[in-house]
Backbone as JSON Lines, residues from 0, in Angstrom:
{"i":0,"aa":"M","n":[0.86,-1.17,0.0],"ca":[0.0,0.0,0.0],"c":[0.9,1.23,0.0]}
{"i":1,"aa":"E","n":[0.57,2.19,-0.83],"ca":[1.38,3.41,-0.88],"c":[1.08,4.3,0.31]}
{"i":2,"aa":"S","n":[2.06,5.11,0.68],"ca":[1.92,5.92,1.9],"c":[0.84,6.99,1.77]}
{"i":3,"aa":"G","n":[0.65,7.55,0.58],"ca":[-0.39,8.56,0.39],"c":[-1.78,8.0,0.64]}
{"i":4,"aa":"L","n":[-2.01,6.8,0.16],"ca":[-3.31,6.14,0.37],"c":[-3.51,5.83,1.86]}
{"i":5,"aa":"L","n":[-2.45,5.39,2.51],"ca":[-2.54,5.12,3.95],"c":[-2.86,6.4,4.72]}
{"i":6,"aa":"Q","n":[-2.21,7.5,4.35],"ca":[-2.49,8.79,5.0],"c":[-3.95,9.17,4.83]}
{"i":7,"aa":"R","n":[-4.47,9.04,3.6],"ca":[-5.86,9.39,3.33],"c":[-6.81,8.53,4.14]}
{"i":8,"aa":"R","n":[-6.55,7.22,4.17],"ca":[-7.42,6.32,4.92],"c":[-7.41,6.65,6.4]}
{"i":9,"aa":"L","n":[-6.24,6.88,6.95],"ca":[-6.14,7.23,8.37],"c":[-6.85,8.56,8.66]}
{"i":10,"aa":"A","n":[-6.64,9.54,7.8],"ca":[-7.27,10.85,8.0],"c":[-8.79,10.73,8.01]}
{"i":11,"aa":"L","n":[-9.34,10.0,7.03],"ca":[-10.8,9.84,6.99],"c":[-11.31,9.0,8.15]}
{"i":12,"aa":"A","n":[-10.55,8.01,8.57],"ca":[-10.96,7.21,9.72],"c":[-11.02,8.07,10.98]}
{"i":13,"aa":"F","n":[-10.05,8.97,11.15],"ca":[-10.07,9.86,12.3],"c":[-11.16,10.93,12.18]}
{"i":14,"aa":"F","n":[-11.33,11.48,10.98],"ca":[-12.34,12.53,10.78],"c":[-13.74,12.01,11.05]}
{"i":15,"aa":"F","n":[-14.05,10.82,10.53],"ca":[-15.38,10.25,10.71],"c":[-15.49,9.38,11.95]}
{"i":16,"aa":"D","n":[-14.37,9.1,12.59],"ca":[-14.31,8.21,13.74],"c":[-14.91,6.85,13.38]}
{"i":17,"aa":"E","n":[-14.49,6.34,12.21],"ca":[-14.96,5.05,11.71],"c":[-13.78,4.28,11.13]}
{"i":18,"aa":"Q","n":[-13.62,3.06,11.57],"ca":[-12.51,2.24,11.11],"c":[-12.68,1.69,9.7]}
{"i":19,"aa":"N","n":[-13.9,1.67,9.19],"ca":[-14.13,1.06,7.87],"c":[-13.38,1.76,6.74]}
{"i":20,"aa":"F","n":[-12.92,3.0,6.97],"ca":[-12.15,3.7,5.94],"c":[-10.78,3.06,5.72]}
{"i":21,"aa":"L","n":[-10.32,2.3,6.7],"ca":[-9.02,1.65,6.57],"c":[-9.05,0.52,5.56]}
{"i":22,"aa":"M","n":[-10.23,0.04,5.23],"ca":[-10.35,-1.1,4.31],"c":[-11.05,-0.75,2.99]}
{"i":23,"aa":"K","n":[-11.54,0.45,2.84],"ca":[-12.26,0.83,1.62],"c":[-11.32,0.82,0.43]}
{"i":24,"aa":"P","n":[-11.86,0.5,-0.75],"ca":[-11.04,0.56,-1.97],"c":[-10.56,1.98,-2.25]}
{"i":25,"aa":"A","n":[-9.43,2.09,-2.89],"ca":[-8.77,3.38,-3.11],"c":[-9.65,4.39,-3.85]}
{"i":26,"aa":"G","n":[-10.4,3.99,-4.83],"ca":[-11.17,4.93,-5.63],"c":[-12.49,5.36,-5.04]}
{"i":27,"aa":"S","n":[-12.86,4.83,-3.89],"ca":[-14.17,5.16,-3.32],"c":[-14.08,5.61,-1.87]}
{"i":28,"aa":"L","n":[-13.01,6.28,-1.53],"ca":[-12.84,6.73,-0.15],"c":[-13.74,7.91,0.2]}
{"i":29,"aa":"V","n":[-13.89,8.83,-0.73],"ca":[-14.57,10.09,-0.41],"c":[-16.02,10.06,-0.86]}
{"i":30,"aa":"D","n":[-16.9,10.38,0.07],"ca":[-18.32,10.55,-0.2],"c":[-18.67,11.95,0.29]}
{"i":31,"aa":"F","n":[-18.87,12.88,-0.64],"ca":[-19.07,14.27,-0.27],"c":[-20.36,14.5,0.51]}
{"i":32,"aa":"K","n":[-21.37,13.66,0.28],"ca":[-22.6,13.78,1.07],"c":[-22.32,13.44,2.53]}
{"i":33,"aa":"A","n":[-21.5,12.41,2.75],"ca":[-21.14,12.03,4.12],"c":[-20.28,13.11,4.77]}
{"i":34,"aa":"V","n":[-19.39,13.71,4.0],"ca":[-18.56,14.8,4.52],"c":[-19.45,15.96,4.94]}
{"i":35,"aa":"K","n":[-20.41,16.31,4.1],"ca":[-21.33,17.42,4.42],"c":[-22.14,17.1,5.67]}
{"i":36,"aa":"R","n":[-22.63,15.86,5.79],"ca":[-23.39,15.48,7.0],"c":[-22.51,15.61,8.24]}
{"i":37,"aa":"R","n":[-21.25,15.21,8.13],"ca":[-20.33,15.3,9.26],"c":[-20.07,16.76,9.62]}
{"i":38,"aa":"L","n":[-19.93,17.61,8.62],"ca":[-19.69,19.04,8.88],"c":[-20.93,19.74,9.44]}
{"i":39,"aa":"D","n":[-22.1,19.14,9.26],"ca":[-23.34,19.71,9.79],"c":[-23.57,19.34,11.25]}
{"i":40,"aa":"R","n":[-22.76,18.44,11.79],"ca":[-22.94,18.02,13.19],"c":[-22.52,19.14,14.14]}
{"i":41,"aa":"P","n":[-23.02,19.1,15.38],"ca":[-22.79,20.19,16.33],"c":[-21.32,20.53,16.61]}
{"i":42,"aa":"D","n":[-20.42,19.56,16.52],"ca":[-19.03,19.87,16.83],"c":[-18.36,20.71,15.75]}
{"i":43,"aa":"F","n":[-19.05,20.97,14.64],"ca":[-18.52,21.86,13.6],"c":[-19.31,23.15,13.48]}
{"i":44,"aa":"V","n":[-20.22,23.38,14.41],"ca":[-20.96,24.63,14.42],"c":[-20.04,25.72,14.99]}
{"i":45,"aa":"V","n":[-19.92,26.82,14.27],"ca":[-19.08,27.92,14.71],"c":[-19.93,28.87,15.54]}
{"i":46,"aa":"N","n":[-19.54,28.99,16.82],"ca":[-20.24,29.9,17.73],"c":[-19.26,30.36,18.81]}
{"i":47,"aa":"S","n":[-19.76,30.94,19.88],"ca":[-18.88,31.5,20.92],"c":[-18.11,30.43,21.68]}
{"i":48,"aa":"T","n":[-18.54,29.18,21.61],"ca":[-17.84,28.12,22.35],"c":[-16.91,27.29,21.46]}
{"i":49,"aa":"T","n":[-16.75,27.68,20.22],"ca":[-15.93,26.91,19.28],"c":[-14.48,26.9,19.72]}
{"i":50,"aa":"N","n":[-13.89,25.71,19.69],"ca":[-12.45,25.58,19.92],"c":[-11.8,25.67,18.54]}
{"i":51,"aa":"Y","n":[-11.22,26.83,18.24],"ca":[-10.7,27.1,16.9],"c":[-9.48,26.26,16.56]}
{"i":52,"aa":"S","n":[-8.71,25.87,17.55],"ca":[-7.57,24.99,17.29],"c":[-8.05,23.62,16.83]}
{"i":53,"aa":"D","n":[-9.08,23.1,17.51],"ca":[-9.66,21.81,17.12],"c":[-10.28,21.88,15.73]}
{"i":54,"aa":"L","n":[-10.95,23.0,15.45],"ca":[-11.58,23.18,14.15],"c":[-10.52,23.18,13.04]}
{"i":55,"aa":"A","n":[-9.45,23.93,13.23],"ca":[-8.38,23.98,12.23],"c":[-7.75,22.61,12.04]}
{"i":56,"aa":"A","n":[-7.55,21.89,13.13],"ca":[-6.95,20.56,13.04],"c":[-7.87,19.58,12.3]}
{"i":57,"aa":"A","n":[-9.16,19.64,12.6],"ca":[-10.11,18.74,11.93],"c":[-10.19,19.04,10.43]}
{"i":58,"aa":"I","n":[-10.13,20.31,10.06],"ca":[-10.17,20.67,8.64],"c":[-8.88,20.22,7.95]}
{"i":59,"aa":"A","n":[-7.75,20.32,8.65],"ca":[-6.48,19.85,8.08],"c":[-6.53,18.33,7.85]}
{"i":60,"aa":"I","n":[-7.11,17.61,8.8],"ca":[-7.26,16.16,8.64],"c":[-8.19,15.83,7.48]}
{"i":61,"aa":"L","n":[-9.28,16.58,7.37],"ca":[-10.22,16.37,6.27],"c":[-9.54,16.65,4.92]}
{"i":62,"aa":"A","n":[-8.74,17.69,4.87],"ca":[-8.04,18.03,3.62],"c":[-7.1,16.9,3.19]}
{"i":63,"aa":"I","n":[-6.43,16.3,4.14],"ca":[-5.56,15.16,3.83],"c":[-6.4,14.0,3.32]}
{"i":64,"aa":"G","n":[-7.53,13.74,3.97],"ca":[-8.39,12.63,3.58],"c":[-9.01,12.81,2.21]}
{"i":65,"aa":"I","n":[-9.41,14.01,1.89],"ca":[-10.05,14.24,0.6],"c":[-9.03,14.23,-0.53]}
{"i":66,"aa":"D","n":[-7.88,14.84,-0.32],"ca":[-6.82,14.88,-1.32],"c":[-7.4,15.36,-2.65]}
{"i":67,"aa":"D","n":[-7.48,14.5,-3.66],"ca":[-8.04,14.91,-4.95],"c":[-9.52,14.58,-5.06]}
{"i":68,"aa":"G","n":[-10.09,13.95,-4.05],"ca":[-11.52,13.67,-4.0],"c":[-11.97,12.44,-4.77]}
{"i":69,"aa":"D","n":[-11.05,11.65,-5.31],"ca":[-11.41,10.48,-6.11],"c":[-12.34,10.85,-7.26]}
{"i":70,"aa":"P","n":[-11.89,11.73,-8.15],"ca":[-12.78,12.16,-9.24],"c":[-13.08,11.02,-10.2]}
{"i":71,"aa":"P","n":[-14.19,11.14,-10.91],"ca":[-14.5,10.11,-11.9],"c":[-13.45,10.17,-13.02]}
{"i":72,"aa":"P","n":[-13.19,9.05,-13.69],"ca":[-12.2,9.08,-14.78],"c":[-12.66,9.97,-15.93]}
{"i":73,"aa":"D","n":[-11.73,10.4,-16.75],"ca":[-12.06,11.26,-17.89],"c":[-13.06,10.6,-18.82]}
{"i":74,"aa":"S","n":[-13.05,9.27,-18.85],"ca":[-13.97,8.54,-19.72],"c":[-15.38,8.43,-19.14]}
{"i":75,"aa":"A","n":[-15.56,8.89,-17.9],"ca":[-16.89,8.81,-17.25],"c":[-17.87,9.75,-17.95]}
{"i":76,"aa":"S","n":[-19.12,9.47,-17.73],"ca":[-20.16,10.29,-18.36],"c":[-20.13,11.7,-17.8]}
{"i":77,"aa":"K","n":[-20.7,12.61,-18.58],"ca":[-20.78,14.01,-18.16],"c":[-21.61,14.12,-16.88]}
{"i":78,"aa":"E","n":[-22.64,13.27,-16.76],"ca":[-23.49,13.29,-15.57],"c":[-22.7,12.93,-14.32]}
{"i":79,"aa":"A","n":[-21.79,11.96,-14.45],"ca":[-20.95,11.56,-13.3],"c":[-20.03,12.69,-12.88]}
{"i":80,"aa":"Q","n":[-19.48,13.39,-13.86],"ca":[-18.59,14.52,-13.54],"c":[-19.37,15.67,-12.92]}
{"i":81,"aa":"V","n":[-20.57,15.93,-13.44],"ca":[-21.41,16.99,-12.88],"c":[-21.82,16.64,-11.45]}
{"i":82,"aa":"A","n":[-22.18,15.38,-11.21],"ca":[-22.56,14.95,-9.85],"c":[-21.38,15.08,-8.9]}
{"i":83,"aa":"F","n":[-20.19,14.71,-9.35],"ca":[-18.99,14.86,-8.53],"c":[-18.76,16.33,-8.18]}
{"i":84,"aa":"D","n":[-18.81,17.19,-9.19],"ca":[-18.6,18.63,-8.94],"c":[-19.66,19.21,-8.03]}
{"i":85,"aa":"K","n":[-20.89,18.72,-8.15],"ca":[-21.97,19.18,-7.28],"c":[-21.68,18.81,-5.82]}
{"i":86,"aa":"G","n":[-21.16,17.6,-5.61],"ca":[-20.77,17.18,-4.26],"c":[-19.65,18.04,-3.7]}
{"i":87,"aa":"V","n":[-18.66,18.32,-4.55],"ca":[-17.55,19.19,-4.13],"c":[-18.09,20.58,-3.77]}
{"i":88,"aa":"D","n":[-18.98,21.11,-4.61],"ca":[-19.55,22.44,-4.36],"c":[-20.33,22.5,-3.06]}
{"i":89,"aa":"T","n":[-21.04,21.43,-2.73],"ca":[-21.81,21.39,-1.49],"c":[-20.89,21.51,-0.28]}
{"i":90,"aa":"V","n":[-19.8,20.76,-0.3],"ca":[-18.83,20.84,0.81],"c":[-18.14,22.19,0.81]}
{"i":91,"aa":"A","n":[-17.79,22.71,-0.37],"ca":[-17.13,24.01,-0.46],"c":[-18.02,25.12,0.09]}
{"i":92,"aa":"Q","n":[-19.32,25.05,-0.19],"ca":[-20.25,26.05,0.34],"c":[-20.31,25.99,1.87]}
{"i":93,"aa":"K","n":[-20.32,24.79,2.41],"ca":[-20.34,24.63,3.87],"c":[-19.06,25.2,4.49]}
{"i":94,"aa":"I","n":[-17.92,24.92,3.88],"ca":[-16.64,25.43,4.38],"c":[-16.64,26.95,4.32]}
{"i":95,"aa":"K","n":[-17.14,27.51,3.22],"ca":[-17.21,28.98,3.07],"c":[-18.13,29.58,4.13]}
{"i":96,"aa":"A","n":[-19.25,28.93,4.41],"ca":[-20.17,29.42,5.44],"c":[-19.5,29.4,6.81]}
{"i":97,"aa":"M","n":[-18.75,28.35,7.1],"ca":[-18.04,28.28,8.38],"c":[-17.0,29.4,8.45]}
{"i":98,"aa":"F","n":[-16.3,29.64,7.36],"ca":[-15.32,30.71,7.27],"c":[-15.98,32.06,7.58]}
{"i":99,"aa":"N","n":[-17.14,32.3,6.98],"ca":[-17.84,33.58,7.16],"c":[-18.39,33.76,8.57]}
{"i":100,"aa":"Q","n":[-18.62,32.66,9.29],"ca":[-19.16,32.76,10.64],"c":[-18.11,33.12,11.68]}
{"i":101,"aa":"I","n":[-16.84,32.99,11.34],"ca":[-15.79,33.3,12.3],"c":[-15.54,34.79,12.3]}
{"i":102,"aa":"N","n":[-15.72,35.41,13.46],"ca":[-15.48,36.83,13.63],"c":[-14.0,37.01,13.97]}
{"i":103,"aa":"D","n":[-13.22,37.3,12.95],"ca":[-11.77,37.43,13.11],"c":[-11.43,38.88,13.41]}
{"i":104,"aa":"T","n":[-10.92,39.11,14.61],"ca":[-10.58,40.47,15.01],"c":[-9.1,40.75,14.94]}
{"i":105,"aa":"G","n":[-8.39,39.96,14.17],"ca":[-6.96,40.21,13.97],"c":[-6.1,39.53,15.0]}
{"i":106,"aa":"A","n":[-5.01,40.18,15.37],"ca":[-3.99,39.59,16.22],"c":[-4.47,39.26,17.63]}
{"i":107,"aa":"A","n":[-5.59,39.81,18.05],"ca":[-6.09,39.54,19.4],"c":[-6.52,38.09,19.56]}
{"i":108,"aa":"H","n":[-6.92,37.45,18.47],"ca":[-7.4,36.06,18.51],"c":[-6.73,35.26,17.39]}
{"i":109,"aa":"M","n":[-5.49,34.89,17.58],"ca":[-4.73,34.21,16.54],"c":[-5.31,32.84,16.19]}
{"i":110,"aa":"K","n":[-5.93,32.17,17.16],"ca":[-6.51,30.86,16.87],"c":[-7.66,30.99,15.87]}
{"i":111,"aa":"R","n":[-8.42,32.06,15.98],"ca":[-9.5,32.31,15.01],"c":[-8.91,32.58,13.64]}
{"i":112,"aa":"T","n":[-7.86,33.38,13.61],"ca":[-7.19,33.69,12.34],"c":[-6.65,32.42,11.69]}
{"i":113,"aa":"D","n":[-6.03,31.57,12.49],"ca":[-5.5,30.3,11.97],"c":[-6.62,29.41,11.43]}
{"i":114,"aa":"A","n":[-7.73,29.36,12.17],"ca":[-8.86,28.54,11.72],"c":[-9.44,29.09,10.42]}
{"i":115,"aa":"K","n":[-9.57,30.41,10.32],"ca":[-10.08,31.01,9.08],"c":[-9.15,30.72,7.92]}
{"i":116,"aa":"Q","n":[-7.85,30.8,8.17],"ca":[-6.87,30.53,7.12],"c":[-6.97,29.08,6.67]}
{"i":117,"aa":"S","n":[-7.15,28.17,7.61],"ca":[-7.29,26.76,7.29],"c":[-8.54,26.52,6.45]}
{"i":118,"aa":"L","n":[-9.65,27.13,6.84],"ca":[-10.9,26.99,6.09],"c":[-10.77,27.59,4.69]}
{"i":119,"aa":"E","n":[-10.16,28.75,4.6],"ca":[-10.02,29.41,3.3],"c":[-9.14,28.6,2.36]}
{"i":120,"aa":"S","n":[-8.05,28.08,2.89],"ca":[-7.15,27.26,2.09],"c":[-7.85,26.0,1.59]}
{"i":121,"aa":"F","n":[-8.58,25.35,2.48],"ca":[-9.3,24.13,2.09],"c":[-10.38,24.44,1.06]}
{"i":122,"aa":"H","n":[-11.08,25.55,1.24],"ca":[-12.11,25.96,0.28],"c":[-11.48,26.16,-1.1]}
{"i":123,"aa":"S","n":[-10.36,26.84,-1.15],"ca":[-9.68,27.06,-2.44],"c":[-9.24,25.75,-3.06]}
{"i":124,"aa":"T","n":[-8.76,24.82,-2.25],"ca":[-8.36,23.52,-2.76],"c":[-9.56,22.8,-3.38]}
{"i":125,"aa":"L","n":[-10.69,22.83,-2.69],"ca":[-11.89,22.19,-3.22],"c":[-12.31,22.8,-4.55]}
{"i":126,"aa":"V","n":[-12.37,24.12,-4.59],"ca":[-12.9,24.81,-5.76],"c":[-11.95,24.75,-6.95]}
{"i":127,"aa":"Y","n":[-10.65,24.89,-6.7],"ca":[-9.71,25.01,-7.81],"c":[-8.9,23.75,-8.11]}
{"i":128,"aa":"A","n":[-8.86,22.8,-7.21],"ca":[-8.04,21.61,-7.45],"c":[-8.85,20.31,-7.47]}
{"i":129,"aa":"V","n":[-9.92,20.23,-6.7],"ca":[-10.67,18.98,-6.6],"c":[-11.74,18.89,-7.68]}
{"i":130,"aa":"R","n":[-12.41,19.98,-8.0],"ca":[-13.46,19.96,-9.04],"c":[-12.88,19.46,-10.36]}
{"i":131,"aa":"T","n":[-13.69,18.79,-11.15],"ca":[-13.21,18.31,-12.44],"c":[-13.14,19.44,-13.46]}
{"i":132,"aa":"K","n":[-14.01,20.42,-13.31],"ca":[-14.01,21.58,-14.21],"c":[-14.17,22.85,-13.39]}
{"i":133,"aa":"Q","n":[-13.55,23.91,-13.86],"ca":[-13.71,25.2,-13.2],"c":[-15.17,25.64,-13.31]}
{"i":134,"aa":"K","n":[-15.63,26.3,-12.26],"ca":[-16.97,26.84,-12.28],"c":[-17.03,27.99,-13.29]}
{"i":135,"aa":"A","n":[-18.11,28.06,-14.03],"ca":[-18.28,29.17,-14.95],"c":[-18.46,30.45,-14.15]}
{"i":136,"aa":"K","n":[-17.75,31.46,-14.54],"ca":[-17.88,32.74,-13.84],"c":[-19.13,33.42,-14.33]}
{"i":137,"aa":"G","n":[-19.97,33.8,-13.4],"ca":[-21.19,34.49,-13.75],"c":[-20.95,35.98,-13.86]}
{"i":138,"aa":"G","n":[-21.63,36.6,-14.74],"ca":[-21.5,38.04,-14.9],"c":[-22.83,38.61,-15.35]}
{"i":139,"aa":"I","n":[-22.89,39.89,-15.42],"ca":[-24.16,40.52,-15.79],"c":[-24.49,40.28,-17.26]}
{"i":140,"aa":"W","n":[-23.51,39.91,-18.07],"ca":[-23.76,39.71,-19.49],"c":[-24.05,38.26,-19.84]}
{"i":141,"aa":"D","n":[-24.05,37.37,-18.87],"ca":[-24.23,35.95,-19.15],"c":[-25.67,35.56,-19.44]}
{"i":142,"aa":"E","n":[-26.59,36.19,-18.83],"ca":[-27.99,35.83,-18.99],"c":[-28.51,36.29,-20.35]}
{"i":143,"aa":"E","n":[-29.19,35.42,-21.03],"ca":[-29.7,35.73,-22.37],"c":[-30.68,36.91,-22.33]}
{"i":144,"aa":"E","n":[-31.52,36.95,-21.3],"ca":[-32.48,38.05,-21.18],"c":[-31.77,39.38,-21.02]}
{"i":145,"aa":"V","n":[-30.72,39.39,-20.23],"ca":[-29.97,40.62,-19.99],"c":[-29.3,41.07,-21.29]}
{"i":146,"aa":"I","n":[-28.76,40.12,-22.03],"ca":[-28.11,40.46,-23.3],"c":[-29.11,41.1,-24.25]}
{"i":147,"aa":"E","n":[-30.3,40.5,-24.37],"ca":[-31.31,41.05,-25.26],"c":[-31.76,42.44,-24.8]}
{"i":148,"aa":"K","n":[-31.89,42.62,-23.51],"ca":[-32.29,43.92,-22.97],"c":[-31.23,44.97,-23.29]}
{"i":149,"aa":"Q","n":[-29.98,44.62,-23.13],"ca":[-28.89,45.55,-23.42],"c":[-28.82,45.88,-24.91]}
{"i":150,"aa":"R","n":[-29.1,44.89,-25.76],"ca":[-29.13,45.15,-27.2],"c":[-30.21,46.17,-27.52]}
{"i":151,"aa":"G","n":[-31.35,46.02,-26.88],"ca":[-32.43,46.96,-27.1],"c":[-32.06,48.37,-26.67]}
{"i":152,"aa":"V","n":[-31.41,48.48,-25.54],"ca":[-30.98,49.78,-25.04],"c":[-29.96,50.39,-26.0]}
{"i":153,"aa":"M","n":[-28.99,49.58,-26.43],"ca":[-27.94,50.08,-27.31],"c":[-28.5,50.45,-28.67]}
{"i":154,"aa":"S","n":[-29.45,49.66,-29.2],"ca":[-30.0,50.0,-30.52],"c":[-30.8,51.3,-30.44]}
{"i":155,"aa":"G","n":[-31.49,51.52,-29.32],"ca":[-32.2,52.77,-29.13],"c":[-31.26,53.95,-28.98]}
{"i":156,"aa":"F","n":[-30.14,53.7,-28.41],"ca":[-29.15,54.77,-28.19],"c":[-28.45,55.14,-29.49]}
{"i":157,"aa":"T","n":[-28.21,54.12,-30.33],"ca":[-27.46,54.38,-31.56],"c":[-28.36,54.63,-32.77]}
{"i":158,"aa":"R","n":[-29.66,54.55,-32.61],"ca":[-30.58,54.74,-33.74],"c":[-30.57,56.19,-34.18]}
{"i":159,"aa":"R","n":[-30.56,56.38,-35.48],"ca":[-30.56,57.72,-36.02],"c":[-31.98,58.27,-36.07]}
{"i":160,"aa":"E","n":[-32.11,59.49,-35.7],"ca":[-33.39,60.16,-35.78],"c":[-33.46,60.85,-37.14]}
{"i":161,"aa":"S","n":[-34.56,60.7,-37.87],"ca":[-34.68,61.32,-39.2],"c":[-35.44,62.59,-39.13]}
């Protein structure tokens, strides 16, 4: 067994507190729905009693366990890739929400700053390294209705008066 796979299995076994991860096949270690359910449990709720050192450590362990997320092969159907990316996005949204809930007041609370940094780093890894495809950037010109509306405005602006 390669050391990277052993690290991932151990990390997920500790994160979920389940030994069955030690025996799972290499390509099916990560289940993003299970990760999201685990992150929804009370010990990951960010509030005034949160132990930020524990939170940062748990996120670091999760990051090791997820690694590349066991993406579907390139030959997999588009639906499989979309489902995988949807799972990644669900976890990324939860991590971003946790990040936003931490009231970081700077140097006065370094543990909070460290936890926020850990969450932000993990979020970036999920969004930019684990997803199979980059998310399409939305803009005001992307919507077909908006484009047509702008064409109408521009044609009215550039129309010659006789």
